[in-house]
PDB file of C-alpha atoms and ligand atoms in Angstrom:
ATOM      1  CA  MET A   1     122.093  66.403 141.378  1.00 90.00           C
ATOM      2  CA  ASP A   2     118.476  67.699 141.760  1.00 95.00           C
ATOM      3  CA  VAL A   3     116.119  65.192 140.371  1.00 96.00           C
ATOM      4  CA  LYS A   4     113.344  66.522 140.124  1.00 95.00           C
ATOM      5  CA  GLN A   5     114.122  68.831 138.353  1.00 96.00           C
ATOM      6  CA  ILE A   6     115.882  67.328 135.600  1.00 97.00           C
ATOM      7  CA  TYR A   7     112.227  65.166 135.606  1.00 97.00           C
ATOM      8  CA  MET A   8     109.864  68.853 134.944  1.00 96.00           C
ATOM      9  CA  ASP A   9     113.048  69.870 132.332  1.00 96.00           C
ATOM     10  CA  ALA A  10     112.101  67.053 130.809  1.00 96.00           C
ATOM     11  CA  ASN A  11     108.586  66.846 131.148  1.00 94.00           C
ATOM     12  CA  ALA A  12     108.327  63.724 132.652  1.00 95.00           C
ATOM     13  CA  LEU A  13     106.889  65.336 136.461  1.00 95.00           C
ATOM     14  CA  LEU A  14     104.058  68.257 134.709  1.00 93.00           C
ATOM     15  CA  GLU A  15     102.970  70.836 137.400  1.00 94.00           C
ATOM     16  CA  GLY A  16      99.365  71.238 137.117  1.00 94.00           C
ATOM     17  CA  HIS A  17      95.472  70.546 137.184  1.00 96.00           C
ATOM     18  CA  PHE A  18      95.476  66.871 136.063  1.00 95.00           C
ATOM     19  CA  LYS A  19      92.847  64.341 134.670  1.00 95.00           C
ATOM     20  CA  LEU A  20      94.111  61.007 134.838  1.00 90.00           C
ATOM     21  CA  SER A  21      93.496  58.404 133.529  1.00 85.00           C
ATOM     22  CA  SER A  22      92.216  56.591 136.120  1.00 87.00           C
ATOM     23  CA  GLY A  23      89.147  59.922 136.883  1.00 92.00           C
ATOM     24  CA  ASN A  24      91.157  61.146 139.408  1.00 94.00           C
ATOM     25  CA  HIS A  25      92.848  64.556 139.942  1.00 97.00           C
ATOM     26  CA  SER A  26      96.183  65.335 140.683  1.00 95.00           C
ATOM     27  CA  GLN A  27      98.681  68.648 140.663  1.00 95.00           C
ATOM     28  CA  PHE A  28     101.197  66.722 139.530  1.00 94.00           C
ATOM     29  CA  TYR A  29     101.632  64.096 136.580  1.00 92.00           C
ATOM     30  CA  LEU A  30     104.469  61.603 136.279  1.00 92.00           C
ATOM     31  CA  GLN A  31     105.311  60.643 132.573  1.00 91.00           C
ATOM     32  CA  SER A  32     108.317  58.339 133.771  1.00 89.00           C
ATOM     33  CA  ALA A  33     109.526  56.877 130.300  1.00 92.00           C
ATOM     34  CA  LYS A  34     110.282  60.812 128.904  1.00 94.00           C
ATOM     35  CA  VAL A  35     113.373  61.693 131.178  1.00 96.00           C
ATOM     36  CA  LEU A  36     115.122  58.851 129.550  1.00 96.00           C
ATOM     37  CA  GLU A  37     114.261  60.163 126.544  1.00 95.00           C
ATOM     38  CA  GLN A  38     117.700  62.157 126.296  1.00 95.00           C
ATOM     39  CA  PRO A  39     120.495  59.075 127.109  1.00 96.00           C
ATOM     40  CA  LYS A  40     122.560  60.840 128.289  1.00 97.00           C
ATOM     41  CA  THR A  41     120.467  61.839 131.535  1.00 97.00           C
ATOM     42  CA  ALA A  42     119.193  57.975 131.317  1.00 97.00           C
ATOM     43  CA  LYS A  43     122.954  57.707 131.644  1.00 97.00           C
ATOM     44  CA  VAL A  44     122.941  59.594 134.521  1.00 97.00           C
ATOM     45  CA  LEU A  45     120.624  59.165 136.419  1.00 98.00           C
ATOM     46  CA  ALA A  46     121.909  55.495 135.989  1.00 98.00           C
ATOM     47  CA  GLU A  47     125.138  55.764 137.447  1.00 98.00           C
ATOM     48  CA  ALA A  48     123.489  57.793 139.869  1.00 98.00           C
ATOM     49  CA  VAL A  49     122.152  54.924 141.226  1.00 98.00           C
ATOM     50  CA  ALA A  50     124.772  52.458 140.697  1.00 98.00           C
ATOM     51  CA  GLU A  51     127.126  54.936 143.483  1.00 98.00           C
ATOM     52  CA  GLN A  52     124.315  53.947 145.934  1.00 98.00           C
ATOM     53  CA  ILE A  53     124.550  49.904 145.726  1.00 98.00           C
ATOM     54  CA  LYS A  54     127.966  49.948 144.984  1.00 98.00           C
ATOM     55  CA  GLU A  55     128.359  52.628 149.174  1.00 98.00           C
ATOM     56  CA  SER A  56     126.256  49.672 149.923  1.00 98.00           C
ATOM     57  CA  GLY A  57     128.163  47.051 149.484  1.00 98.00           C
ATOM     58  CA  LEU A  58     125.314  44.781 147.794  1.00 98.00           C
ATOM     59  CA  GLN A  59     127.109  42.182 144.976  1.00 98.00           C
ATOM     60  CA  VAL A  60     125.426  41.971 141.961  1.00 98.00           C
ATOM     61  CA  ASP A  61     125.489  40.361 138.855  1.00 98.00           C
ATOM     62  CA  THR A  62     122.883  40.698 137.015  1.00 98.00           C
ATOM     63  CA  VAL A  63     120.516  43.535 136.802  1.00 98.00           C
ATOM     64  CA  CYS A  64     117.393  42.002 135.978  1.00 98.00           C
ATOM     65  CA  ALA A  65     114.369  44.626 133.917  1.00 98.00           C
ATOM     66  CA  PRO A  66     110.321  44.324 133.756  1.00 97.00           C
ATOM     67  CA  ALA A  67     109.207  44.948 130.240  1.00 94.00           C
ATOM     68  CA  LEU A  68     108.589  47.429 128.895  1.00 92.00           C
ATOM     69  CA  GLY A  69     107.970  49.887 131.645  1.00 91.00           C
ATOM     70  CA  GLY A  70     111.956  49.040 133.283  1.00 95.00           C
ATOM     71  CA  LEU A  71     113.387  48.605 129.824  1.00 97.00           C
ATOM     72  CA  ILE A  72     116.157  51.459 129.167  1.00 97.00           C
ATOM     73  CA  ALA A  73     116.608  52.186 133.504  1.00 98.00           C
ATOM     74  CA  GLY A  74     117.577  48.086 133.288  1.00 98.00           C
ATOM     75  CA  PHE A  75     119.105  48.120 130.601  1.00 98.00           C
ATOM     76  CA  ALA A  76     121.716  51.932 131.828  1.00 98.00           C
ATOM     77  CA  LEU A  77     121.422  50.576 135.127  1.00 98.00           C
ATOM     78  CA  ALA A  78     123.157  47.670 134.669  1.00 98.00           C
ATOM     79  CA  THR A  79     126.194  49.550 132.170  1.00 98.00           C
ATOM     80  CA  ALA A  80     125.837  51.694 135.101  1.00 98.00           C
ATOM     81  CA  LEU A  81     127.399  48.475 137.335  1.00 98.00           C
ATOM     82  CA  ASP A  82     129.390  46.824 134.578  1.00 98.00           C
ATOM     83  CA  LYS A  83     126.546  43.994 135.924  1.00 98.00           C
ATOM     84  CA  ARG A  84     124.975  41.506 132.881  1.00 98.00           C
ATOM     85  CA  SER A  85     120.827  42.724 131.407  1.00 98.00           C
ATOM     86  CA  ILE A  86     118.345  40.966 131.798  1.00 98.00           C
ATOM     87  CA  PHE A  87     114.103  41.543 131.244  1.00 98.00           C
ATOM     88  CA  ALA A  88     111.039  39.577 131.937  1.00 98.00           C
ATOM     89  CA  GLU A  89     108.293  39.939 130.170  1.00 97.00           C
ATOM     90  CA  ARG A  90     104.376  38.879 131.022  1.00 95.00           C
ATOM     91  CA  VAL A  91     103.374  36.186 128.811  1.00 96.00           C
ATOM     92  CA  ASP A  92      99.434  35.359 128.808  1.00 96.00           C
ATOM     93  CA  GLY A  93      99.348  38.183 132.082  1.00 93.00           C
ATOM     94  CA  THR A  94     102.723  35.847 134.426  1.00 95.00           C
ATOM     95  CA  MET A  95     106.034  37.543 134.408  1.00 96.00           C
ATOM     96  CA  THR A  96     108.078  35.373 132.057  1.00 97.00           C
ATOM     97  CA  ILE A  97     111.879  34.854 131.142  1.00 97.00           C
ATOM     98  CA  ARG A  98     112.559  34.321 128.067  1.00 97.00           C
ATOM     99  CA  ARG A  99     114.078  34.720 125.115  1.00 96.00           C
ATOM    100  CA  GLY A 100     117.728  32.476 126.044  1.00 97.00           C
ATOM    101  CA  PHE A 101     117.981  34.635 128.817  1.00 97.00           C
ATOM    102  CA  GLU A 102     119.352  32.127 131.658  1.00 97.00           C
ATOM    103  CA  ILE A 103     119.540  32.165 135.502  1.00 97.00           C
ATOM    104  CA  SER A 104     122.216  29.720 138.105  1.00 97.00           C
ATOM    105  CA  LYS A 105     121.730  28.684 140.826  1.00 98.00           C
ATOM    106  CA  GLY A 106     122.557  31.382 143.121  1.00 98.00           C
ATOM    107  CA  GLU A 107     122.845  34.097 141.020  1.00 98.00           C
ATOM    108  CA  ARG A 108     122.124  37.406 142.554  1.00 98.00           C
ATOM    109  CA  VAL A 109     120.129  40.078 140.646  1.00 98.00           C
ATOM    110  CA  ILE A 110     118.572  43.125 140.884  1.00 98.00           C
ATOM    111  CA  ILE A 111     115.127  44.359 139.670  1.00 98.00           C
ATOM    112  CA  CYS A 112     115.424  47.612 138.548  1.00 98.00           C
ATOM    113  CA  GLU A 113     112.189  49.332 136.920  1.00 97.00           C
ATOM    114  CA  ASP A 114     111.694  53.345 136.472  1.00 96.00           C
ATOM    115  CA  ILE A 115     109.999  54.652 138.837  1.00 95.00           C
ATOM    116  CA  ILE A 116     108.065  52.411 141.693  1.00 95.00           C
ATOM    117  CA  THR A 117     104.732  52.563 142.192  1.00 93.00           C
ATOM    118  CA  THR A 118     103.167  49.553 144.467  1.00 94.00           C
ATOM    119  CA  GLY A 119     105.978  47.373 142.927  1.00 95.00           C
ATOM    120  CA  GLY A 120     104.250  44.772 142.404  1.00 94.00           C
ATOM    121  CA  SER A 121     105.918  44.329 138.511  1.00 95.00           C
ATOM    122  CA  ALA A 122     109.437  43.716 140.564  1.00 97.00           C
ATOM    123  CA  MET A 123     107.773  41.175 142.722  1.00 97.00           C
ATOM    124  CA  GLU A 124     106.165  38.950 140.202  1.00 97.00           C
ATOM    125  CA  ALA A 125     109.364  40.091 138.377  1.00 98.00           C
ATOM    126  CA  ALA A 126     111.565  38.895 141.410  1.00 98.00           C
ATOM    127  CA  LYS A 127     109.286  35.558 141.212  1.00 98.00           C
ATOM    128  CA  ALA A 128     110.503  34.982 137.853  1.00 98.00           C
ATOM    129  CA  ILE A 129     114.233  34.814 138.947  1.00 98.00           C
ATOM    130  CA  GLU A 130     113.266  33.278 142.349  1.00 98.00           C
ATOM    131  CA  ALA A 131     111.491  30.118 140.683  1.00 97.00           C
ATOM    132  CA  LEU A 132     115.048  29.687 137.940  1.00 97.00           C
ATOM    133  CA  GLY A 133     117.232  29.320 141.281  1.00 98.00           C
ATOM    134  CA  GLY A 134     118.489  33.496 141.462  1.00 98.00           C
ATOM    135  CA  ILE A 135     118.702  35.738 144.260  1.00 98.00           C
ATOM    136  CA  VAL A 136     117.054  39.391 144.277  1.00 98.00           C
ATOM    137  CA  VAL A 137     119.349  40.768 146.489  1.00 98.00           C
ATOM    138  CA  GLY A 138     118.037  44.147 145.828  1.00 98.00           C
ATOM    139  CA  PHE A 139     114.824  46.311 144.044  1.00 98.00           C
ATOM    140  CA  ALA A 140     115.879  49.566 141.739  1.00 98.00           C
ATOM    141  CA  ALA A 141     114.575  51.979 140.385  1.00 98.00           C
ATOM    142  CA  LEU A 142     114.843  56.164 139.233  1.00 97.00           C
ATOM    143  CA  ALA A 143     112.089  56.692 141.267  1.00 96.00           C
ATOM    144  CA  ASN A 144     109.856  56.312 143.414  1.00 96.00           C
ATOM    145  CA  ARG A 145     106.168  56.654 143.930  1.00 94.00           C
ATOM    146  CA  GLY A 146     106.632  57.085 148.001  1.00 93.00           C
ATOM    147  CA  PHE A 147     104.514  54.226 148.929  1.00 94.00           C
ATOM    148  CA  CYS A 148     108.099  51.904 149.808  1.00 97.00           C
ATOM    149  CA  GLN A 149     110.341  53.394 151.391  1.00 97.00           C
ATOM    150  CA  ARG A 150     113.331  53.045 149.277  1.00 97.00           C
ATOM    151  CA  GLN A 151     117.691  53.348 151.244  1.00 97.00           C
ATOM    152  CA  GLY A 152     117.506  56.715 152.722  1.00 94.00           C
ATOM    153  CA  SER A 153     114.058  58.117 152.931  1.00 94.00           C
ATOM    154  CA  PRO A 154     112.631  59.397 155.838  1.00 93.00           C
ATOM    155  CA  LEU A 155     108.967  58.510 154.381  1.00 93.00           C
ATOM    156  CA  THR A 156     107.300  55.825 155.868  1.00 93.00           C
ATOM    157  CA  ARG A 157     106.829  52.964 153.853  1.00 95.00           C
ATOM    158  CA  GLN A 158     102.778  52.648 152.512  1.00 95.00           C
ATOM    159  CA  GLU A 159     100.367  49.286 153.585  1.00 95.00           C
ATOM    160  CA  ASN A 160      99.755  49.213 149.595  1.00 94.00           C
ATOM    161  CA  CYS A 161     103.478  48.653 148.896  1.00 96.00           C
ATOM    162  CA  LYS A 162     104.431  44.986 147.737  1.00 97.00           C
ATOM    163  CA  LEU A 163     107.846  45.099 148.323  1.00 98.00           C
ATOM    164  CA  PRO A 164     110.022  42.598 151.238  1.00 97.00           C
ATOM    165  CA  GLN A 165     110.924  44.798 153.991  1.00 95.00           C
ATOM    166  CA  ASP A 166     114.033  42.690 154.719  1.00 96.00           C
ATOM    167  CA  VAL A 167     115.410  43.566 151.128  1.00 98.00           C
ATOM    168  CA  PRO A 168     116.731  47.108 149.937  1.00 98.00           C
ATOM    169  CA  PHE A 169     115.277  49.035 148.027  1.00 98.00           C
ATOM    170  CA  PHE A 170     117.431  52.008 145.831  1.00 98.00           C
ATOM    171  CA  ALA A 171     115.646  54.694 144.289  1.00 98.00           C
ATOM    172  CA  LEU A 172     116.971  58.338 143.995  1.00 98.00           C
ATOM    173  CA  GLU A 173     113.814  60.648 145.340  1.00 96.00           C
ATOM    174  CA  ASP A 174     110.784  59.916 146.399  1.00 97.00           C
ATOM    175  CA  PHE A 175     107.841  61.312 144.189  1.00 96.00           C
ATOM    176  CA  THR A 176     105.319  61.138 146.700  1.00 95.00           C
ATOM    177  CA  PHE A 177     101.627  63.633 145.925  1.00 92.00           C
ATOM    178  CA  SER A 178      97.666  63.363 146.637  1.00 93.00           C
ATOM    179  CA  ILE A 179      95.217  61.576 143.970  1.00 93.00           C
ATOM    180  CA  TYR A 180      91.886  63.511 144.780  1.00 96.00           C
ATOM    181  CA  THR A 181      88.613  62.272 143.826  1.00 96.00           C
ATOM    182  CA  PRO A 182      86.977  64.809 141.255  1.00 95.00           C
ATOM    183  CA  ASP A 183      84.398  65.200 144.330  1.00 96.00           C
ATOM    184  CA  ALA A 184      87.256  66.755 146.888  1.00 96.00           C
ATOM    185  CA  CYS A 185      89.874  68.088 144.403  1.00 97.00           C
ATOM    186  CA  PRO A 186      91.391  71.444 145.525  1.00 97.00           C
ATOM    187  CA  LEU A 187      91.985  73.013 142.298  1.00 97.00           C
ATOM    188  CA  CYS A 188      88.682  71.419 141.167  1.00 97.00           C
ATOM    189  CA  THR A 189      86.927  73.723 144.297  1.00 97.00           C
ATOM    190  CA  ASP A 190      89.533  77.469 143.493  1.00 96.00           C
ATOM    191  CA  GLY A 191      87.669  77.382 139.756  1.00 96.00           C
ATOM    192  CA  SER A 192      90.249  75.804 137.605  1.00 95.00           C
ATOM    193  CA  GLU A 193      89.542  72.895 134.949  1.00 95.00           C
ATOM    194  CA  ALA A 194      91.687  69.149 135.181  1.00 96.00           C
ATOM    195  CA  ILE A 195      93.192  68.744 131.714  1.00 95.00           C
ATOM    196  CA  LYS A 196      93.978  64.746 130.363  1.00 92.00           C
ATOM    197  CA  PRO A 197      98.703  64.891 130.200  1.00 85.00           C
ATOM    198  CA  GLY A 198      99.632  66.113 127.081  1.00 67.00           C
ATOM    199  CA  SER A 199      96.877  67.957 125.763  1.00 62.00           C
ATOM    200  CA  ARG A 200      98.596  70.727 125.903  1.00 53.00           C
ATOM    201  CA  GLY A 201     100.319  69.692 122.464  1.00 46.00           C
ATOM    202  CA  ASN A 202     103.144  67.757 124.938  1.00 43.00           C
TER     203      ASN A 202
HETATM  204 ZN1   ZN B   1      90.136  68.497 140.432  1.00 91.53          ZN
END
């Protein structure tokens, strides 16, 4: 499966010269929600992640997604694994399990995001699960921004990755690309102008 092509086709991965909300520039822009716009695509991607998890032999009872970004990916993964799907959400800045979702003592939970960047939200959701007696047995995402090390990837873990090293992380693809400050941007040096993603009507 060519995951990058699927993202490109969905306009979830744009190539050009972009001005990010941080003010930095990049040759690529990843809008990971776009790839989940088509339920059939979400299903195919989630099934591929589920396959990795099953092959690893990891036993999972429940999938928990940190809202909002992880909701669709988490639900799709839970569907593919035929497991329970719950989500964590921020209440006054703290990731919390609400809405009557219960966690049994020792329940094996995998945290699922659409994309893992440094894993900050995923770790906050993991803490919420563990505070209720659950065990976080893994992390999953459709895409990995390349700071954390997914199972089977040759890329090494970066210092800013917040996921624990002794818990497996499953994802389909590494989306590594450089971010430049405007004064050090090679695309600017080449004479092109950075645009805000979406300003061309997509
Ligand atoms: Zn630039």
